[in-house]
Coordinates of C-alpha atoms in Angstrom, one line a residue:
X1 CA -14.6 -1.8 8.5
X2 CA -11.3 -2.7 10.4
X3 CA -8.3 -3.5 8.9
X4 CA -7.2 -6.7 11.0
X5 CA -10.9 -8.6 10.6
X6 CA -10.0 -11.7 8.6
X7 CA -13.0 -12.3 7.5
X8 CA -14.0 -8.6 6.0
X9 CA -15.1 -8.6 2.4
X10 CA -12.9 -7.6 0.0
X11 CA -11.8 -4.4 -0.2
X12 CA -10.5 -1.7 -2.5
X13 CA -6.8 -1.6 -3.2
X14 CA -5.2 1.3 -1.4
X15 CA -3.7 4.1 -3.4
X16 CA 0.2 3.4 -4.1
X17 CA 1.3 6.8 -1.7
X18 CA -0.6 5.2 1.1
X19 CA 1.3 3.7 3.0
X20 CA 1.5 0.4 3.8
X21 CA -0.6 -0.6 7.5
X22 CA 0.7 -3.7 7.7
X23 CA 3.8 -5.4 9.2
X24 CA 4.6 -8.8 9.7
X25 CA 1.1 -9.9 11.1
X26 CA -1.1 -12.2 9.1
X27 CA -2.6 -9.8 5.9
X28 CA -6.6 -10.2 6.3
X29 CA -8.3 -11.9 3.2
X30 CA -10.2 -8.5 2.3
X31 CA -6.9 -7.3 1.8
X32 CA -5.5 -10.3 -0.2
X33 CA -6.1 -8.9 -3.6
X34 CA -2.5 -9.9 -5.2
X35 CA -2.3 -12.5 -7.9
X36 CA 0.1 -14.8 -9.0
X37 CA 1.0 -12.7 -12.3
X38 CA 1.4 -9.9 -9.9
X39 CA 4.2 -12.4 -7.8
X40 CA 5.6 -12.8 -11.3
X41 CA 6.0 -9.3 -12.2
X42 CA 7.6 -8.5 -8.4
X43 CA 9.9 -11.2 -8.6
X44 CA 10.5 -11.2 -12.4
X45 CA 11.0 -7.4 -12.3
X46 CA 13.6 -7.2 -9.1
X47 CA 15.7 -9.6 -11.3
X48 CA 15.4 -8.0 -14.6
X49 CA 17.5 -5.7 -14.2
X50 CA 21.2 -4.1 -14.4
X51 CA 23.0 -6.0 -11.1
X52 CA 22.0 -9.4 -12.7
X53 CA 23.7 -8.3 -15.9
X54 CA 27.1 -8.1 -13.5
X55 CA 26.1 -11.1 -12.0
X56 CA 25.8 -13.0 -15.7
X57 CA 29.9 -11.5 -16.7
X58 CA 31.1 -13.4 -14.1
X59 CA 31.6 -16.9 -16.2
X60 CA 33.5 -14.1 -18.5
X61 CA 35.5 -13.2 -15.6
X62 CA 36.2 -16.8 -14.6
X63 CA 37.5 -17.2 -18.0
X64 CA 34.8 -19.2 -19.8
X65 CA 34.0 -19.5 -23.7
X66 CA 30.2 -18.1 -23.9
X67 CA 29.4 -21.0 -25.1
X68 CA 30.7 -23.0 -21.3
X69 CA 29.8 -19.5 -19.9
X70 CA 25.6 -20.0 -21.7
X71 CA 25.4 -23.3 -20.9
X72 CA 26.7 -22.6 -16.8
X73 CA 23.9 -20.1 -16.2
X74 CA 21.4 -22.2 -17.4
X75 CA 22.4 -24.5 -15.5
X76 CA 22.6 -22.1 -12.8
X77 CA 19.3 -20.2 -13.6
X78 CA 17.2 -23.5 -13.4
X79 CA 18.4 -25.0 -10.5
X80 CA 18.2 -22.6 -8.8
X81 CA 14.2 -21.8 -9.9
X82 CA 13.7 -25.0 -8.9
X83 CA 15.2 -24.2 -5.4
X84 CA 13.4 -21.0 -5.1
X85 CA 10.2 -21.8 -6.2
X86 CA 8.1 -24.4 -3.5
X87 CA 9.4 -21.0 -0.9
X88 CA 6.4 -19.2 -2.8
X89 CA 3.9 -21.3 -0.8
X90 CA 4.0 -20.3 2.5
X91 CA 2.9 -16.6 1.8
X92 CA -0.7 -17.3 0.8
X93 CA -0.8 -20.0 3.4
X94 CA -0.3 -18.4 6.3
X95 CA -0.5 -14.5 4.7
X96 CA 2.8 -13.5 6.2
X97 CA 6.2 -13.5 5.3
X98 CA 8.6 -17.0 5.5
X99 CA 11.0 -15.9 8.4
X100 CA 7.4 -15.3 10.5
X101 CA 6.5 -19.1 8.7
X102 CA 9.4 -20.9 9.6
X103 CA 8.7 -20.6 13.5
X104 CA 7.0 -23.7 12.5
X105 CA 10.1 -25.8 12.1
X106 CA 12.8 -23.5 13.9
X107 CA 10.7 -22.6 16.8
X108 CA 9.1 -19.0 17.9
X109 CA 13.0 -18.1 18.8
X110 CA 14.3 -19.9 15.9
X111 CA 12.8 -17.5 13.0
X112 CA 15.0 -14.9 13.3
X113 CA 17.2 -17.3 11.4
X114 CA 15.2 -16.6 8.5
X115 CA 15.7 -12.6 9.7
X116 CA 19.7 -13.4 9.6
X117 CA 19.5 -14.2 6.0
X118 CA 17.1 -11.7 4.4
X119 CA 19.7 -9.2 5.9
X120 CA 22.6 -10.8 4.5
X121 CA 21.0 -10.9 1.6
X122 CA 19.4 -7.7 1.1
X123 CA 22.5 -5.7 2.3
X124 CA 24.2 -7.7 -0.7
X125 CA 21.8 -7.2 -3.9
X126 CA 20.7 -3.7 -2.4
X127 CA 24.5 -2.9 -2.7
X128 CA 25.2 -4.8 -5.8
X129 CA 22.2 -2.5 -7.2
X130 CA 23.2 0.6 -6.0
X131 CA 27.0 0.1 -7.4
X132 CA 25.6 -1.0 -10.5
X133 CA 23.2 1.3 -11.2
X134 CA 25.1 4.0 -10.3
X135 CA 28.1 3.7 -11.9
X136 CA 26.6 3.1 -15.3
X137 CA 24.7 6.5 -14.5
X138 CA 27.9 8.3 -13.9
X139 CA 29.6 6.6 -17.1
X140 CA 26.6 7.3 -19.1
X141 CA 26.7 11.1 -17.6
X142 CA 29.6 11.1 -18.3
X143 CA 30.0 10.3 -22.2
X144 CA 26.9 12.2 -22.6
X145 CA 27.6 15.4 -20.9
X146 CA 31.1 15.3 -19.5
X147 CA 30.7 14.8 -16.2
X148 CA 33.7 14.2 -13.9
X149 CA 34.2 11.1 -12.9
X150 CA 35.7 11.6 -9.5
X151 CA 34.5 10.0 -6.4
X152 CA 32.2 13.0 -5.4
X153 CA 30.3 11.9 -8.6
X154 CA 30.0 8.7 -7.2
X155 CA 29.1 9.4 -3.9
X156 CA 26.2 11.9 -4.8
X157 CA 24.9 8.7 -7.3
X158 CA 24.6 6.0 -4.8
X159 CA 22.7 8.2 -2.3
X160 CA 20.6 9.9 -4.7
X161 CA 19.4 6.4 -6.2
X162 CA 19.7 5.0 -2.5
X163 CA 17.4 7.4 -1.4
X164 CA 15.0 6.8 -4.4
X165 CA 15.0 3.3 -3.2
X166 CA 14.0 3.6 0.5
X167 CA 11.3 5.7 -0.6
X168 CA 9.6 3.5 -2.2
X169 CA 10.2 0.7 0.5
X170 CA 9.0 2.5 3.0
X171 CA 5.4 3.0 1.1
X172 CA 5.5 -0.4 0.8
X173 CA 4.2 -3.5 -0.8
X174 CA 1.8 -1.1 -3.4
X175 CA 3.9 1.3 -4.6
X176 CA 7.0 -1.9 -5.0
X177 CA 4.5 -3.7 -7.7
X178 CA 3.8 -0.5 -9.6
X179 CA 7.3 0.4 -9.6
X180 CA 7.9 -3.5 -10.9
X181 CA 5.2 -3.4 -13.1
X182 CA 7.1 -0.2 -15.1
X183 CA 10.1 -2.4 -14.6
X184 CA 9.1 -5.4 -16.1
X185 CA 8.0 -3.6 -19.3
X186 CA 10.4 -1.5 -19.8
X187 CA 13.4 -3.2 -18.7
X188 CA 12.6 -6.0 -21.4
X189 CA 12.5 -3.5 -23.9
X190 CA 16.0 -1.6 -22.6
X191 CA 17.7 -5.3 -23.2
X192 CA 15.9 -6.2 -26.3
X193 CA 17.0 -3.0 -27.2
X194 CA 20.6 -3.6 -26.3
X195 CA 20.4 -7.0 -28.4
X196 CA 20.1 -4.8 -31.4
X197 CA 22.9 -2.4 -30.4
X198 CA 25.5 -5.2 -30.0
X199 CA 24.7 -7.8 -32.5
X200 CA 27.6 -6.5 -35.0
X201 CA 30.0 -7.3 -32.6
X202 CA 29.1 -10.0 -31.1
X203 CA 30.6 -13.4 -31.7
X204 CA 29.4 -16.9 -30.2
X205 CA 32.9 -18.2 -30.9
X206 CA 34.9 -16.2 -28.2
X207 CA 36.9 -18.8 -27.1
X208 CA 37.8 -18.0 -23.3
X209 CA 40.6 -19.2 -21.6
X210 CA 40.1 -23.2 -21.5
X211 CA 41.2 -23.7 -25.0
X212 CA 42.8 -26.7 -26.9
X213 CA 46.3 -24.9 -26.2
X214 CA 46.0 -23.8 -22.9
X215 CA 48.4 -25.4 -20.6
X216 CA 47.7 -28.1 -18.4
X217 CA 47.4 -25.6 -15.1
X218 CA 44.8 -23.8 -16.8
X219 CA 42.8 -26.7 -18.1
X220 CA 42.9 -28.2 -14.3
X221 CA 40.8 -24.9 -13.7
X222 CA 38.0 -25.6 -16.2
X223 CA 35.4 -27.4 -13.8
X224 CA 36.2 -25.3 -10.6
X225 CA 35.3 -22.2 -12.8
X226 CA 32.6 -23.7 -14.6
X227 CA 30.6 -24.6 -11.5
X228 CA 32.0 -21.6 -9.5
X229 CA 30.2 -19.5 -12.1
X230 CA 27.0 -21.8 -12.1
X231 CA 26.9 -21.1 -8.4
X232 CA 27.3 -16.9 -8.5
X233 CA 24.4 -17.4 -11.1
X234 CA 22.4 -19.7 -8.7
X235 CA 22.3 -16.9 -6.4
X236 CA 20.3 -15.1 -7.4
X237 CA 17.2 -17.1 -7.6
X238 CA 17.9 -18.2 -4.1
X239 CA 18.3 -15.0 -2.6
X240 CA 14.6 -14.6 -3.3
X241 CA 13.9 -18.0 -1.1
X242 CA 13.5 -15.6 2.3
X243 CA 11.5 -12.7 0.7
X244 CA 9.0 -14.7 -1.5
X245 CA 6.5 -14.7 1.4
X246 CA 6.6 -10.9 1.5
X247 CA 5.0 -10.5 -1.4
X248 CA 2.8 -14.0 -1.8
X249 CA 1.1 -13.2 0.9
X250 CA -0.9 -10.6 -0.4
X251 CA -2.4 -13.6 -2.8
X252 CA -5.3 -15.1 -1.3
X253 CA -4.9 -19.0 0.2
X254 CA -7.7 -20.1 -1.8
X255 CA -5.5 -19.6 -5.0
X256 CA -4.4 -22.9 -6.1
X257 CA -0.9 -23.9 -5.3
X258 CA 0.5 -24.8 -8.7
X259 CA 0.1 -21.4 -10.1
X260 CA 2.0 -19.8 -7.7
X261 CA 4.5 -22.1 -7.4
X262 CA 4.6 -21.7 -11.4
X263 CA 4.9 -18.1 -11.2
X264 CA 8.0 -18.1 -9.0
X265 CA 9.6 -20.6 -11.3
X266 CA 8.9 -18.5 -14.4
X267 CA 9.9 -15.5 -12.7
X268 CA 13.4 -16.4 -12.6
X269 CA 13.4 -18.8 -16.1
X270 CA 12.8 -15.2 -17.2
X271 CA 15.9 -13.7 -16.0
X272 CA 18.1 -15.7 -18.7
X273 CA 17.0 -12.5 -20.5
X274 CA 19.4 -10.0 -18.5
X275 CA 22.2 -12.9 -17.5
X276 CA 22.6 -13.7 -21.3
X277 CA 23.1 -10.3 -22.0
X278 CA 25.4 -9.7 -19.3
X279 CA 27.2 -12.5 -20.4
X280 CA 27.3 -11.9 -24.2
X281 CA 28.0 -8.0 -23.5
X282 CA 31.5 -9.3 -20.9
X283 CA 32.4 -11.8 -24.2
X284 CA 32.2 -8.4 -26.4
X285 CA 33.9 -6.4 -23.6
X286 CA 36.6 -9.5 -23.1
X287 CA 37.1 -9.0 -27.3
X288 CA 37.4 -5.4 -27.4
X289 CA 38.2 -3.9 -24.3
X290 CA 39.9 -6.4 -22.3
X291 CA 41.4 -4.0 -19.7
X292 CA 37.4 -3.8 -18.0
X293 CA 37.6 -7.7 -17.8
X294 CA 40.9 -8.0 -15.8
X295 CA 39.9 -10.5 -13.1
X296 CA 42.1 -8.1 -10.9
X297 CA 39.9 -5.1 -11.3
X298 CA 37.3 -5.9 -13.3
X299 CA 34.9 -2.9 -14.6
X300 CA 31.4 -4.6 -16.2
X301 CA 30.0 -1.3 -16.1
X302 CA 32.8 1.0 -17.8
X303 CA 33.5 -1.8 -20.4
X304 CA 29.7 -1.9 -21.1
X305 CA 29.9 2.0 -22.0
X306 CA 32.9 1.6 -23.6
X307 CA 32.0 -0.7 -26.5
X308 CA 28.2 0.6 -26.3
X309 CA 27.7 2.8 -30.0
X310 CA 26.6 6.6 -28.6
X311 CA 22.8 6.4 -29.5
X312 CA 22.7 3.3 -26.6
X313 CA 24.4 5.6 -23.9
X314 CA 21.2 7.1 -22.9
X315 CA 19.4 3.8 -22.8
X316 CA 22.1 2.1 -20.4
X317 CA 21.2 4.9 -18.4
X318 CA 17.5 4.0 -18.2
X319 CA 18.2 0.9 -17.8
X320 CA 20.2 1.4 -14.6
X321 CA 18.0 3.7 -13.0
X322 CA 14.5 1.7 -14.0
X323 CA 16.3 -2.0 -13.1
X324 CA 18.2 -0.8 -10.0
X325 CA 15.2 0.6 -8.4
X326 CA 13.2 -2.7 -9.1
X327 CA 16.0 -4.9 -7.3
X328 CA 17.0 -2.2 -4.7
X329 CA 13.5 -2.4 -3.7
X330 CA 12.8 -5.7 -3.5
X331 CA 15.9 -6.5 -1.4
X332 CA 15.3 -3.8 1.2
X333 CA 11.2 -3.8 1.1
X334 CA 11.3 -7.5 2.7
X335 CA 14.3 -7.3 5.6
X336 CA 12.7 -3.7 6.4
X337 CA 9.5 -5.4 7.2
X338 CA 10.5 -8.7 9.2
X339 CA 13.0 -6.9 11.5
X340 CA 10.3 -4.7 12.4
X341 CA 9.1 -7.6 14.5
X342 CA 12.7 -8.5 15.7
X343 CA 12.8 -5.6 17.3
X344 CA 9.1 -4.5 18.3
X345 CA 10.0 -0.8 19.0
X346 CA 10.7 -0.1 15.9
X347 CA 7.6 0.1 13.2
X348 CA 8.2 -1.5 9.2
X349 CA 8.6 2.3 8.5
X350 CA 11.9 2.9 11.1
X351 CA 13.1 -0.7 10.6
X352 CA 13.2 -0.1 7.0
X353 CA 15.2 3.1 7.5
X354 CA 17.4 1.3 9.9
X355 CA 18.6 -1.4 7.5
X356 CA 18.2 0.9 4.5
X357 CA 21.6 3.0 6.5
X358 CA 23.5 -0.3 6.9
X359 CA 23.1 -1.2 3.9
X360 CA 24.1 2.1 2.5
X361 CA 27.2 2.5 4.6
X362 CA 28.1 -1.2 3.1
X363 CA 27.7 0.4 0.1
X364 CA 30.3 3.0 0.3
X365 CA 32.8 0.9 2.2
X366 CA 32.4 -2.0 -0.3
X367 CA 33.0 0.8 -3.2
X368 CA 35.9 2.8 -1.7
X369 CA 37.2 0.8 0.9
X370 CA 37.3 -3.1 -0.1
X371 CA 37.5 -5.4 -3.2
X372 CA 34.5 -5.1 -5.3
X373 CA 33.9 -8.4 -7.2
X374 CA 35.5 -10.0 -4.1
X375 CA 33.0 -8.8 -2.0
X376 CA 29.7 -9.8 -3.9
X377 CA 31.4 -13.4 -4.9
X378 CA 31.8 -13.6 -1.3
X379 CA 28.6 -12.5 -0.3
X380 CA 26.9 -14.2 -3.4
X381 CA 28.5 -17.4 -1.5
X382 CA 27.5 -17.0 1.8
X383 CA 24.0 -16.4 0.6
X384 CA 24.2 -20.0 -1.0
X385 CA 25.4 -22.1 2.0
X386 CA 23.5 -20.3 4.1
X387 CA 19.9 -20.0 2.9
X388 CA 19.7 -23.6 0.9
X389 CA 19.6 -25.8 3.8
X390 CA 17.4 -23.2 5.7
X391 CA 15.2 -23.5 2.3
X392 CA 14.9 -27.7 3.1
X393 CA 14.3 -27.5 6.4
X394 CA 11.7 -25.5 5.3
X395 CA 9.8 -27.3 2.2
X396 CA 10.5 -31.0 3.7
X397 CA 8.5 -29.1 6.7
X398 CA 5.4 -27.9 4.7
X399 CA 5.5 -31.7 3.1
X400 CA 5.5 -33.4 6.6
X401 CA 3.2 -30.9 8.1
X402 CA 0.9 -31.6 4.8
X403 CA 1.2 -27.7 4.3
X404 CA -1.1 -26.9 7.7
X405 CA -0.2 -24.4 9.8
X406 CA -1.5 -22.8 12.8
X407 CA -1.8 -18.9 11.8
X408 CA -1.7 -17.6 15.4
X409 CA 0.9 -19.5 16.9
X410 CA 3.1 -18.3 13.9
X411 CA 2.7 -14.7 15.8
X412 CA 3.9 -15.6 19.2
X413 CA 7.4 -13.9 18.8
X414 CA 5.9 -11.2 17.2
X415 CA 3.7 -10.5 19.5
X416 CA 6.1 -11.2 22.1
X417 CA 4.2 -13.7 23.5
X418 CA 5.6 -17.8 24.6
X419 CA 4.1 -20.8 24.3
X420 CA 1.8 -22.4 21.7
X421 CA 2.0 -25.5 19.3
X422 CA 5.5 -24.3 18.1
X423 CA 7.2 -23.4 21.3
X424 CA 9.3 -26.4 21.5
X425 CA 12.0 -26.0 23.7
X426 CA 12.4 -23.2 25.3
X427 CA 11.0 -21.1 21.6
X428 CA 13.6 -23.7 19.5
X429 CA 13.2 -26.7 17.4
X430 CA 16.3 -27.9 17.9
X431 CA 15.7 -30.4 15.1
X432 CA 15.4 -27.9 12.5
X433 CA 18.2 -26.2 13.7
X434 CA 20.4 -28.6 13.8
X435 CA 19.9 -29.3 10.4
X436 CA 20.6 -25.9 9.3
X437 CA 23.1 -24.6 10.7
X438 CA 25.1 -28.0 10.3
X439 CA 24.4 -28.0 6.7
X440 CA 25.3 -24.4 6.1
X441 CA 28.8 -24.9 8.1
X442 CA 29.5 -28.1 5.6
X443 CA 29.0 -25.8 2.8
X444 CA 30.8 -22.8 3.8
X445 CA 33.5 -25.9 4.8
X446 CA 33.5 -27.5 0.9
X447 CA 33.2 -23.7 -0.8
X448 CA 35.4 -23.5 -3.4
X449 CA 35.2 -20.7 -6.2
X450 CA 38.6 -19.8 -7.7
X451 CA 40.4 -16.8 -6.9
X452 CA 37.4 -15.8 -4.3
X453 CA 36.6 -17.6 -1.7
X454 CA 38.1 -21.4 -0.8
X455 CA 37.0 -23.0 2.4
X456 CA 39.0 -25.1 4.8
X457 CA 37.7 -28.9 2.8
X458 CA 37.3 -26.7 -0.8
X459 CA 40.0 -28.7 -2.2
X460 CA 39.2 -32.1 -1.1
X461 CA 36.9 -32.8 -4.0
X462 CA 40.0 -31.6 -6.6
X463 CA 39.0 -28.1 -6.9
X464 CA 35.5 -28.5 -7.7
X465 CA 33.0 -26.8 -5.6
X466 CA 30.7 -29.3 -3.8
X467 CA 29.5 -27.4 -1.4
X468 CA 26.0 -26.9 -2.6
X469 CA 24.7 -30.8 -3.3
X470 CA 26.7 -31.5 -0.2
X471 CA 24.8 -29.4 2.1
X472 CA 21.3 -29.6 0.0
X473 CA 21.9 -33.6 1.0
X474 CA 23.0 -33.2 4.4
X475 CA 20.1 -30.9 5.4
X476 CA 17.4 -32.7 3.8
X477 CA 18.6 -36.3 5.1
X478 CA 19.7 -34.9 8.5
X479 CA 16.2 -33.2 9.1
X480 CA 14.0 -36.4 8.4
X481 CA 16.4 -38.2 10.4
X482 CA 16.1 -36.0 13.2
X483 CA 11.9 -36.2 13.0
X484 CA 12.2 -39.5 12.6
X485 CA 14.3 -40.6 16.1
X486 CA 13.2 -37.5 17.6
X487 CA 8.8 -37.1 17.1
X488 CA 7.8 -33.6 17.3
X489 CA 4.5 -32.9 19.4
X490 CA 1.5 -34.2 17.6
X491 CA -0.3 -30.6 18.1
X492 CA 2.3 -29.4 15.7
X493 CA 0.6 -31.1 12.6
X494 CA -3.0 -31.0 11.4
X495 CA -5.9 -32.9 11.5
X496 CA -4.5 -35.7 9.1
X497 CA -1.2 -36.0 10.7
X498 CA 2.4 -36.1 10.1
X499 CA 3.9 -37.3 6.9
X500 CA 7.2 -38.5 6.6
X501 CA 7.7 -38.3 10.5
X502 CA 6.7 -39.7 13.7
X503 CA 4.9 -37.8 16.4
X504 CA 4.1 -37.8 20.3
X505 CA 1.3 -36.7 22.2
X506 CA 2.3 -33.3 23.7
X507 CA 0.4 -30.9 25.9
X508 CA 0.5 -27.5 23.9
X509 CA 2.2 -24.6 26.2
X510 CA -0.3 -21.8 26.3
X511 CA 0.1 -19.4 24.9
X512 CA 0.9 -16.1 27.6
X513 CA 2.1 -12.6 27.6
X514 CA 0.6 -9.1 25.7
X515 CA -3.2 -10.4 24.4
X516 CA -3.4 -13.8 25.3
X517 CA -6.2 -14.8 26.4
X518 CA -6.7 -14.9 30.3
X519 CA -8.6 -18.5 30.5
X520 CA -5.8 -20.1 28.4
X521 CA -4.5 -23.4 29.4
X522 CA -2.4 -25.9 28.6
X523 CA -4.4 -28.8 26.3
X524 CA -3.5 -32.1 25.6
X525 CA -4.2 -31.5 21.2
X526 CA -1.8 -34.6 20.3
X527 CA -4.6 -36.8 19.9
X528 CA -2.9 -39.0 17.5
X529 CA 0.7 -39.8 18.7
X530 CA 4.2 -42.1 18.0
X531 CA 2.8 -42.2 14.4

């Protein structure tokens, strides 16, 4: 039976050390044998784990109460689910990953936006994972057996965990959900665990720095913090937004929408778990050991080990090593696999190699050569403003396209191939475009998180970071607009039309260049256009 037939029966799940046939091109249904628990437990699991508990200190680090701190990554945890999770769709849709999807609203040129960002992003929470991870294995060695803890110690635990990592990614999409699967189990435990180990010295109470007798200067602070911490929190979730499709499209399209929409939303409702422990841990830390909370060199990891009672040493260990492979994997699995089609010498196997090295070279230079917590706030940021308004573009298209796509035009850059319903211009839809990249400039414009990173227009709004509504509200108004004064062909919706936006009747490009087929011709499929 071959592999690539659509319409096989369902097969057999492969063994986890095969690995993975598949690239970017759509997943046949016999191979569609994911579910949306199994979404849950990828998504849930790469999240669960030790680099969000750095990620959930940093409304300690901003100088919050936990109290302003608790009620800031709620606020960021739910937003941004609520962001993340209509991006779930398009996997068991179109049974390939969202960068390879959004050639529908971008163009066949215009995907590699979506490319851009799952590198950004997974060179940032690979790294954040790695540092993590490893240093709480070294500080954890460390107490436990006396190990040095000199840079060599360092070095020799971010490639060994590094190197667990790309193994994994490069058996691929199998072996990720069994290693997610341990993960999510265990993971919960570790922190439930850690609940017990810290609830003597924990205190709801701690105060932070925005107190009644805090000067006026510091209390002018209190919202720039406050939503500069929401926002690192928000991160998180949305980093997911490129590589939901990498693992949803392994659920079949028959599976009804709302469950897997549900499941992405849960997925990261359940990572309050890790962020309020990283936050109540930084307010212990902040209490006892204040020198590992200094905003000038802050150490989450060595203040963790620090105030941790002996019999927890070996569990922060566990945790590291269990929650940094789930998140080091799911970062690198996804950006692995879509720039094997950016660059079509290179299989999911080399291209996941490829960005596995950048990514570990950021690693070391990030450690030993720059600013730590500046460079994952900065990174966390750029990851914000730049994948958002690529996210609208992307829902408001599913809604106006009434969530039909053409599967095989979808493949026309990866097959290196031009023409088709979502050619466009020239392989760009400027329309989509537009509204991305001028959104994403407006928000890196109107960034504002203290002490970080403070764009050009960051202090026009008194110090409080609007960046985020401003560019959701830009990209989303800008983008109807756009489809609305200039109609896309009618071929590029589906039989019952455009929604939301006008259309014009089109010929459709064929479609020419490696496997096309010889007889095709240019058609005339806008039946039904200036809707």
């Amino acid at each position: 039976m071959s592999p690539q037939s659509p319409d096989s029966p369902t097969a057999p799940p492969p063994s986890l050390t095969e690995v993975e046939p598949y690239g970017v091109e759509r997943i046949p249904d016999a191979d569609r044998t994911a579910t949306p628990l199994d979404l849950f437990r990828v998504a849930f699991g790469g999240a669960n784990t030790f680099s969000t508990c750095v990620l959930g200190a940093f409304p300690i680090l901003f100088g919050l109460s936990f109290r302003q701190g608790l009620a800031a990554t709620v606020l960021g945890v739910v937003a941004g689910a609520l962001i993340l999770c209509p991006m779930a769709v398009f996997g068991p849709v179109n049974g390939t990953n969202n960068a390879v999807s959004s050639s529908a609203h971008l163009g066949v040129h215009g995907r590699v936006v979506g490319s851009f960002l799952s590198l950004l992003t997974a060179v940032a929470f690979f790294s954040i994972s790695v540092w993590s991870s490893g240093d709480a294995l070294v500080g954890g060695a460390h107490r436990l057996f006396g190990l040095e803890r000199g840079t060599l110690s360092y070095v020799v635990a971010y490639a060994l965990f590094a190197g667990l990592v790309l193994a994994v990614c490069v058996y691929g999409f199998r072996f990720m959900l069994f290693v997610n699967k341990i993960a999510v189990t265990s993971a919960t435990v570790l922190f439930l665990l850690g609940a017990i180990a810290f609830a003597g010295d924990f205190d709801p109470s701690y105060a932070g720095v925005f107190t009644a007798s805090a000067d006026a200067a510091t209390k002018s602070l209190f919202w720039p913090s406050f939503i500069g911490a929401a926002l690192i929190v928000l991160s998180n979730p949305v980093s997911f937004g490129a590589f939901l499709g990498d693992w949803s499209r392994y659920i079949p399209a028959a599976t009804p929408r709302r469950k897997v929409v549900g499941a992405a939303f849960l997925s990261q409702i359940a990572t309050l778990l890790p962020f309020v422990f990283g936050l109540a841990t930084a307010s212990i830390i902040a209490t006892k050991a204040p020198k590992y909370v200094d905003p000038a060199a802050p150490d989450f990891v060595g203040g963790l080990l620090a105030i941790s009672p002996s019999w927890f040493f070996l569990p922060v260990c566990l945790l590291a090593l269990i929650g940094g492979m789930s998140t080091g994997t799911t970062s690198l699995y996804g950006t692995g696999l879509d720039f094997s089609s950016v660059f079509p010498k290179l299989s999911r196997v080399q291209a996941t190699l490829l960005v596995g090295v950048v990514s570990i070279a950021f690693i070391f230079i990030g450690r030993f050569g720059l600013d730590l917590v500046q460079s994952i706030s900065t990174f966390a940021t750029m990851i914000i403003t730049c994948t958002t308004p690529w996210m609208v573009v992307m829902m408001l298209g599913f809604h106006t396209r009434r969530g039909w796509y053409d599967p095989d035009a979808l493949q026309v850059f990866n097959r290196r191939q031009r023409g088709g319903r979502y050619w466009f211009a020239h392989g760009w839809n400027w329309r989509g475009m537009t509204a991305w990249w001028v959104s994403a400039v407006i928000g890196v414009l109107f960034t504002n998180i203290p002490g970080q990173f403070v764009g050009p227009l960051g202090d026009l709004a008194n110090g409080v970071d609007i960046s985020l509504p401003l560019s959701l509200t830009v990209a989303a108004v800008l983008f109807l607009t756009l489809l609305r004064l200039f109609p896309e062909p009618r071929a590029a919706y589906g039989p019952e039309g455009a929604r939301l936006a006008r259309t014009v009747e089109a010929p459709v490009p064929p479609i020419t260049g490696p496997g096309a087929p010889a007889d095709d011709v240019p058609t005339a499929l806008a039946a039904e256009g200036g809707r």
